[in-house]
mmCIF file of C-alpha atoms and ligand atoms in Angstrom:
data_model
loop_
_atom_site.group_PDB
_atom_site.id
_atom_site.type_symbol
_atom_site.label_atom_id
_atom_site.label_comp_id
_atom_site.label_asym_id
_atom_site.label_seq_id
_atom_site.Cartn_x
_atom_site.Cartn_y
_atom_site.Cartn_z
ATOM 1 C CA UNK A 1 97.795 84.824 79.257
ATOM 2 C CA UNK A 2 95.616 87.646 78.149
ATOM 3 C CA UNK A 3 95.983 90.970 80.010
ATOM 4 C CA UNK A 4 93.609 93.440 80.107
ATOM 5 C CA UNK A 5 95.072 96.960 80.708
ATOM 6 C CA UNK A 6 92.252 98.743 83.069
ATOM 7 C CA UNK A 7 91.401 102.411 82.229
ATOM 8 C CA UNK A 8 90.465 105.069 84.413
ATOM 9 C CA UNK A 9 88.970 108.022 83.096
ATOM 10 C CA UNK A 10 89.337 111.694 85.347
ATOM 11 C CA UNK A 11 87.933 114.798 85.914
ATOM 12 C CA UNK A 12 84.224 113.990 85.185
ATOM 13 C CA UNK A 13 81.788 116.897 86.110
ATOM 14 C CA UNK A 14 78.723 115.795 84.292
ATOM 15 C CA UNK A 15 75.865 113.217 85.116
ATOM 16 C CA UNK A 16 75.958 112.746 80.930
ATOM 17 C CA UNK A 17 79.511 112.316 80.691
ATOM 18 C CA UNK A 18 80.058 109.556 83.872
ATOM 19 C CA UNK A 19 77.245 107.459 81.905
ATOM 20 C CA UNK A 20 78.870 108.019 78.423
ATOM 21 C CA UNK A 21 82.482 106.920 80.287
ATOM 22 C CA UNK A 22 80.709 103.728 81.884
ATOM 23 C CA UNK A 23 78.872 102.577 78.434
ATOM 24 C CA UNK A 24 82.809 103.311 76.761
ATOM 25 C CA UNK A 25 84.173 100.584 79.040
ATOM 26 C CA UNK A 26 85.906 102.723 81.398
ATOM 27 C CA UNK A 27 86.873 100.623 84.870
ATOM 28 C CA UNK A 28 87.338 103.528 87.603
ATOM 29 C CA UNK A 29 86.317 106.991 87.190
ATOM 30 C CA UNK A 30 88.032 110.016 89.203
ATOM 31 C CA UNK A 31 86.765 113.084 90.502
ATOM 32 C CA UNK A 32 89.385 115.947 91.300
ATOM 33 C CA UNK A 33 88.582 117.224 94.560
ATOM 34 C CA UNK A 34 91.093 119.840 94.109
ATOM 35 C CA UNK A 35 89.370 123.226 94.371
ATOM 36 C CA UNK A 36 92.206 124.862 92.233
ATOM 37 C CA UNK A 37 91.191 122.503 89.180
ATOM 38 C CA UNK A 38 88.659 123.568 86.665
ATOM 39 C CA UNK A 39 87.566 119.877 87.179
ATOM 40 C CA UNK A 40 86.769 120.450 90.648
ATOM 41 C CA UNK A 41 83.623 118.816 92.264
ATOM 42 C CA UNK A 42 82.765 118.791 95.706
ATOM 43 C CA UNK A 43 82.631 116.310 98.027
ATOM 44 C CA UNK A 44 78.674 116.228 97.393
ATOM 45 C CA UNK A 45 78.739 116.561 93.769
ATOM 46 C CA UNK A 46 81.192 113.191 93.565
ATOM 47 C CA UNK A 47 78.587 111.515 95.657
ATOM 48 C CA UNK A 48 75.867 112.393 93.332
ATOM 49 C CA UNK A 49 77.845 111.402 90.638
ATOM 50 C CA UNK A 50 79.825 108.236 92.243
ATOM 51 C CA UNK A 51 75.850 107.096 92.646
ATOM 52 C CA UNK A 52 75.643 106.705 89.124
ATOM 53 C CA UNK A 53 78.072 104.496 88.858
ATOM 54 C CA UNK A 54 76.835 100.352 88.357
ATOM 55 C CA UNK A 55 78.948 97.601 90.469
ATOM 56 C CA UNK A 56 82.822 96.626 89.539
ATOM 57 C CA UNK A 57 82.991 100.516 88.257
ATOM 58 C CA UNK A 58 85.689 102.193 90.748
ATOM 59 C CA UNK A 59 84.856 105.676 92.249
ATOM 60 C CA UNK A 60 88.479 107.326 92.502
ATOM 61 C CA UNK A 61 88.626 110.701 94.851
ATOM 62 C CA UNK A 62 91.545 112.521 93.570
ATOM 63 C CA UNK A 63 93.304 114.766 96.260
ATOM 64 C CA UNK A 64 95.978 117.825 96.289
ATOM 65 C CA UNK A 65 97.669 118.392 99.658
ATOM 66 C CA UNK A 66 94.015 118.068 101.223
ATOM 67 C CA UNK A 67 93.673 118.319 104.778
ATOM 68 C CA UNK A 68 92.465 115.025 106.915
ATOM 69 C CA UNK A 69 88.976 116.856 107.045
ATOM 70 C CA UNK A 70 88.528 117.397 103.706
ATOM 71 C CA UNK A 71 89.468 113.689 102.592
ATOM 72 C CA UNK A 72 87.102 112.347 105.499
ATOM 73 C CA UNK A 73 84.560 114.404 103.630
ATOM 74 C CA UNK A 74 85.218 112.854 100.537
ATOM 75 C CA UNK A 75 85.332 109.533 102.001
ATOM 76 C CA UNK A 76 81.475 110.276 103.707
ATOM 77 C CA UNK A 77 80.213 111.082 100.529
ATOM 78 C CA UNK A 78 81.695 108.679 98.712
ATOM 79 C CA UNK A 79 82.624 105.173 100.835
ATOM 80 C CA UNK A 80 83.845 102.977 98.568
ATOM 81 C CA UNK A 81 86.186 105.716 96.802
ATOM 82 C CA UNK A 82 89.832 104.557 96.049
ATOM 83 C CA UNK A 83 91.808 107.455 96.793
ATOM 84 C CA UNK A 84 94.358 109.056 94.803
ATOM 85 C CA UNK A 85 96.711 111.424 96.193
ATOM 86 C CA UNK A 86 98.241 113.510 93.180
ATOM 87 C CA UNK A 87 100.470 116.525 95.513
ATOM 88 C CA UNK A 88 103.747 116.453 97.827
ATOM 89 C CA UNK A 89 101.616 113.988 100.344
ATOM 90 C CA UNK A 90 104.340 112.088 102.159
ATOM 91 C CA UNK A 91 103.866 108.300 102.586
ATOM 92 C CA UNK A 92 102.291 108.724 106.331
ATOM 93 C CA UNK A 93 99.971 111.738 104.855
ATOM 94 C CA UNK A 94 98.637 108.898 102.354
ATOM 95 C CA UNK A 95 98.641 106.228 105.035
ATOM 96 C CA UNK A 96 96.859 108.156 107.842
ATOM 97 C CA UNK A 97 93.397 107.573 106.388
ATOM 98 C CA UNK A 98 94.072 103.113 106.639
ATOM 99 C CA UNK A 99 92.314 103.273 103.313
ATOM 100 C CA UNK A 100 93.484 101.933 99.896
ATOM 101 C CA UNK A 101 95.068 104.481 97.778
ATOM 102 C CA UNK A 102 97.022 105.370 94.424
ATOM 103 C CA UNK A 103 100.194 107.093 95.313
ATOM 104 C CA UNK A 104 100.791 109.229 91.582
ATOM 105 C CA UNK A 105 104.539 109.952 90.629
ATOM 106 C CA UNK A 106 104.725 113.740 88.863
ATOM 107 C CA UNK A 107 107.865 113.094 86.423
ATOM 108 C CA UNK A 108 109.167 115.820 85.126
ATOM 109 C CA UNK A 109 109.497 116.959 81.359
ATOM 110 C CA UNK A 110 112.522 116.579 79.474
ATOM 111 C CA UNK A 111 114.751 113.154 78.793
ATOM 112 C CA UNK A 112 115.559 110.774 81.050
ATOM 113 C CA UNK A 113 112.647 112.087 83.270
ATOM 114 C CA UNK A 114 115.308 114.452 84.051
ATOM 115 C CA UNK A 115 116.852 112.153 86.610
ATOM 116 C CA UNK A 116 113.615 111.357 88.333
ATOM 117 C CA UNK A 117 114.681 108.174 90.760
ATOM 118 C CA UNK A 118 111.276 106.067 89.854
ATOM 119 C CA UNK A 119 112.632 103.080 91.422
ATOM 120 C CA UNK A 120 113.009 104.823 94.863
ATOM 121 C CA UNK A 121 109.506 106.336 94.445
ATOM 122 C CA UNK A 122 107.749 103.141 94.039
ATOM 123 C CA UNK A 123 110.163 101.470 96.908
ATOM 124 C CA UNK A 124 109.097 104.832 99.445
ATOM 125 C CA UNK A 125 105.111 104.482 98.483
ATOM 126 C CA UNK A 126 104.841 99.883 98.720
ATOM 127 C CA UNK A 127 101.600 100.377 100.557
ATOM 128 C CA UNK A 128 100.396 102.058 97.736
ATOM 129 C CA UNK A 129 97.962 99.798 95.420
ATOM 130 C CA UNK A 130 99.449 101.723 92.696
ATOM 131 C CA UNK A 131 101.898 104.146 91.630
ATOM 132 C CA UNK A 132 100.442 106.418 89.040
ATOM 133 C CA UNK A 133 102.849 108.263 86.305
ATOM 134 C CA UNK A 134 102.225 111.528 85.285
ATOM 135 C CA UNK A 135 103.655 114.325 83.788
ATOM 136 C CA UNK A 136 104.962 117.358 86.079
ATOM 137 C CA UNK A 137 102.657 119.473 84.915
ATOM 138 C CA UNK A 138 101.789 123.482 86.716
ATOM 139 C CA UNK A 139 99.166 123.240 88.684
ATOM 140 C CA UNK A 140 100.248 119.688 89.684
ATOM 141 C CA UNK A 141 98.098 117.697 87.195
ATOM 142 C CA UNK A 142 95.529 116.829 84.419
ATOM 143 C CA UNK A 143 97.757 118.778 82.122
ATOM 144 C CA UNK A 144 97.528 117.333 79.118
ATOM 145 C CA UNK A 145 101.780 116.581 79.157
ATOM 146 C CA UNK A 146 103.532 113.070 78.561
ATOM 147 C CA UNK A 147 106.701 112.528 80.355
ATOM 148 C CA UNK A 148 109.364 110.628 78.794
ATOM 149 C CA UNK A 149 108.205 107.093 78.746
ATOM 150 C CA UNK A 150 111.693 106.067 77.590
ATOM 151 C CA UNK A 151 113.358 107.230 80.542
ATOM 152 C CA UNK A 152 112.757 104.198 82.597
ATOM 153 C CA UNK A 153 113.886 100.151 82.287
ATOM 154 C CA UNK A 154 110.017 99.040 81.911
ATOM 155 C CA UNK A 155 111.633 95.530 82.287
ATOM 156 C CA UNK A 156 112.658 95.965 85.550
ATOM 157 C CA UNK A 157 111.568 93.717 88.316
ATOM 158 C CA UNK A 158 110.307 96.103 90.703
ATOM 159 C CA UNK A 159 108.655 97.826 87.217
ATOM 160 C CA UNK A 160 106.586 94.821 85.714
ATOM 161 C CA UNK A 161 102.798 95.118 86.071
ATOM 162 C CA UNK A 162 102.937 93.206 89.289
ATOM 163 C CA UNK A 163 104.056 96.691 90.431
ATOM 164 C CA UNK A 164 100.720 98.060 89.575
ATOM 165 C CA UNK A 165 101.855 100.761 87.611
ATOM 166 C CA UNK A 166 99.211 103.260 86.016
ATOM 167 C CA UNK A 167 99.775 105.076 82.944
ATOM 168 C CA UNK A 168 99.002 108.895 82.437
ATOM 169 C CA UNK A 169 99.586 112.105 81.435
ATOM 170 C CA UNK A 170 98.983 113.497 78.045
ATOM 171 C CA UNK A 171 97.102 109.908 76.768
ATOM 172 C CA UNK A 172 95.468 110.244 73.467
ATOM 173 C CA UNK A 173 93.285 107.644 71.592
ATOM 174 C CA UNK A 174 96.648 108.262 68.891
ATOM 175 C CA UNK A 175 99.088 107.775 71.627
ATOM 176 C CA UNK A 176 97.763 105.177 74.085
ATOM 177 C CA UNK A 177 98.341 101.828 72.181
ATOM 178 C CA UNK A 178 102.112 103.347 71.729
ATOM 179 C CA UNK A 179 102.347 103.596 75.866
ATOM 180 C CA UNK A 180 101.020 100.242 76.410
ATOM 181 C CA UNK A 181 103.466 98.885 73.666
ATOM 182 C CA UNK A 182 106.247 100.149 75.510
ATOM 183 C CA UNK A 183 105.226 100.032 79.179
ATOM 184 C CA UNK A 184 102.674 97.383 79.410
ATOM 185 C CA UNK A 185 101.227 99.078 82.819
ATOM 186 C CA UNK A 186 98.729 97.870 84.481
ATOM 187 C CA UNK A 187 95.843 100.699 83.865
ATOM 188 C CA UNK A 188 96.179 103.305 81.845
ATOM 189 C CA UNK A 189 94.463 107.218 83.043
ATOM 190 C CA UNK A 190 93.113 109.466 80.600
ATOM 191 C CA UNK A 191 91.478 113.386 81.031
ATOM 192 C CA UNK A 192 92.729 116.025 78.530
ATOM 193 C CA UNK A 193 92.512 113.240 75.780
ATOM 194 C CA UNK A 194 89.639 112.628 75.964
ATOM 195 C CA UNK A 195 88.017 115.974 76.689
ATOM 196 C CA UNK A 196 86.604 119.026 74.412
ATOM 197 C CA UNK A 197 87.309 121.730 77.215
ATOM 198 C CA UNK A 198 88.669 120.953 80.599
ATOM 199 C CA UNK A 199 85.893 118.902 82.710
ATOM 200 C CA UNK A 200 83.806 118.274 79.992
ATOM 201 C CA UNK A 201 84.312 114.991 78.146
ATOM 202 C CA UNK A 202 83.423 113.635 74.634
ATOM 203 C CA UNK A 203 81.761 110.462 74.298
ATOM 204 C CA UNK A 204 83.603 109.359 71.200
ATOM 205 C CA UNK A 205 86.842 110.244 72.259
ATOM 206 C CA UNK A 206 86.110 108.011 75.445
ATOM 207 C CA UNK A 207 84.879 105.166 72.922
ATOM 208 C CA UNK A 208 88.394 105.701 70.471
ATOM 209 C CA UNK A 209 90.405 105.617 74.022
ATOM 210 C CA UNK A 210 88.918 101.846 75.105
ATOM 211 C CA UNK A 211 89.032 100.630 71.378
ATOM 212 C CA UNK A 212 93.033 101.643 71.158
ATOM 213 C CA UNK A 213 93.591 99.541 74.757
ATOM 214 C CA UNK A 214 91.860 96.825 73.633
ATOM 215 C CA UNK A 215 93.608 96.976 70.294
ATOM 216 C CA UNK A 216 97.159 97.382 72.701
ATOM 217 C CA UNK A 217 96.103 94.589 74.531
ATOM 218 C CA UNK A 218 95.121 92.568 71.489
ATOM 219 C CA UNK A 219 98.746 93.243 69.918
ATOM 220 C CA UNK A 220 101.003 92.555 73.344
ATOM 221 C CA UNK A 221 101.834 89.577 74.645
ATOM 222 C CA UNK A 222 102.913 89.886 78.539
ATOM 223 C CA UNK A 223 104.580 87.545 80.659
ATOM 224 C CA UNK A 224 101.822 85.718 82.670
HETATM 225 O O1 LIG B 301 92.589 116.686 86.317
HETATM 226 C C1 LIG B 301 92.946 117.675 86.956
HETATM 227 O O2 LIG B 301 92.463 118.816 86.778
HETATM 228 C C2 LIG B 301 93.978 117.540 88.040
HETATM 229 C C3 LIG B 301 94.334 118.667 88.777
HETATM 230 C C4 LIG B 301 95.285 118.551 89.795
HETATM 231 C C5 LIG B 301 95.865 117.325 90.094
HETATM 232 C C6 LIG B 301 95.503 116.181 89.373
HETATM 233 C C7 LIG B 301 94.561 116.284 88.343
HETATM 234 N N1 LIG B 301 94.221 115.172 87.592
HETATM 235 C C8 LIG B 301 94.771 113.905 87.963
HETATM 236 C C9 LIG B 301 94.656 112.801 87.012
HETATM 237 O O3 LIG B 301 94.675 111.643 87.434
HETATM 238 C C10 LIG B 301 94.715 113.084 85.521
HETATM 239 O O4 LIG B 301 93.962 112.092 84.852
HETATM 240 C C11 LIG B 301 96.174 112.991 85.102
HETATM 241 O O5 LIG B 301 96.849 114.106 85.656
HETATM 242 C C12 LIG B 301 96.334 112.971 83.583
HETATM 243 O O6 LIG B 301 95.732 114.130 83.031
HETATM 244 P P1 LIG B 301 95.840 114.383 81.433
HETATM 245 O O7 LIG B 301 97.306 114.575 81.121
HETATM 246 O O8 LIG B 301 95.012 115.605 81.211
HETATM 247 O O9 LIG B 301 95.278 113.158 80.745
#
C-alpha cells in the first residue's frame, strides 16, 4: 500500500509565502505564536494568514509555555487550528484546551539522543495526535539542528507510523528522502530548510522539499 508522508511547513510570516507553500503541496502550515521567535505572528496575523489557506490544508498554531489566554486567543482567531505545543507543557497543560494537538519531543544533540527515553515520551503524551521530533535546539525550536535519527528502534511497535510520528528538525530538500528512508514517519516538518532568512521562505526550496517526499515515498515500501 502506498503511503504518502504528509508535510508541514512552519514559521510562515508572509501572505506570498503561505500561497507559494500551498501551490508546493504542503498539507498543514504552522504559525509560531511564540513572541521570542523571529517567526512570531500574532494571534491576528495567523488568522489573516490561516484565511488564505483552501480546504484539507491544516492551520497549525505553534505554542511555547503559552498561557490558557493566549492559546484561547489563538484558537478565536484561528478555529480550526491543530495545535502544537513545542515547550515543557505537561500532558494536562496540552489537554486543558479538549482540542486536538501535536505534543513535539525536543531530543537532544549528540548519539543515542543522549539517552532521551522516546518510548516513555510517546507512552506520557497518547492523547496526543502526534508526537513531533525535533532537535533540542536554544531557544526551544526551529533551529535548523537534526537529532540523531539513529538513536531510536524505528521498528518498534509503539514507533511504526500508526504512532503518528512527525519528522523535524534540521530537514533539507538533501536530507529529507534520507529521514523518511530510515524512519518512515508519518509527516515530515520543515522551516530553516526551506527558508532564505528566518520567517521568510523560498518558493523553490518548498517545491525541492515536496519533490524529495514524494521521491521517499516513491522509493519505500511500508507495511500496510
Ligand atoms: O520556528 C520557530 O521559530 C520555533 C521557535 C520556537 C519553538 C518552535 C519553533 N518552530 C517549531 C517547528 O515546528 C519547526 O518547524 C521545527 O522546530 C523544525 O525547525 P527547523 O529545524 O528550522 O526545520
Amino acid at each position: 500500500m502506498p503511503h504518502r508522508t504528509r508535510i508541514k511547513i512552519c514559521g510562515l510570516t508572509r501572505e506570498g509565502d503561505v500561497d507559494a507553500a500551498v501551490r508546493a503541496g504542503a498539507d498543514a502550515i504552522g504559525f509560531v505564536l511564540y513572541p521570542q521567535s523571529p517567526r512570531f505572528v500574532s494571534p491576528e496575523r495567523a488568522g489573516e494568514l490561516a484565511r488564505r489557506l483552501p480546504p484539507f490544508v491544516t492551520p497549525v498554531l505553534l505554542f511555547v509555555n503559552a498561557s490558557p489566554e493566549f492559546i484561547v486567543q489563538g484558537v478565536a482567531a484561528v478555529p480550526n487550528a491543530l495545535l502544537q505545543f513545542h515547550g515543557d507543557e505537561t500532558p494536562a497543560d496540552c489537554a486543558a484546551g479538549g482540542r486536538p494537538f501535536v505534543r513535539a519531543a525536543r531530543i537532544p544533540p549528540g548519539p543515542a539522543g543522549a539517552g532521551f527515553d522516546l518510548l516513555k515520551y510517546a507512552s506520557d503524551f497518547t492523547a496526543a495526535q502526534a508526537i513531533l521530533l525535533d532537535a533540542h535546539v536554544e531557544g526551544y525550536g526551529g533551529g535548523g539542528q537534526s537529532f540523531d535519527w539513529n538513536a531510536f528502534p524505528w521498528s518498534h511497535p509503539q514507533l511504526n507510523a500508526s504512532s503518528r510520528l512527525v519528522l523535524s528538525g534540521g530537514l533539507t530538500p538533501a536530507n529529507v528522502t534520507d529521514g523518511i528512508r530510515l524512519v518512515r514517519p508519518w509527516a515530515v516538518d520543515v522551516s530553516s530548510g526551506v527558508e532564505v532568512s528566518k520567517g521568510i521562505k523560498d518558493p523553490d526550496k518548498m517545491l525541492a522539499f515536496v519533490a524529495a517526499v514524494s521521491a521517499a515515498d516513491a522509493q519505500t515500501s511500508r507495511p500496510s
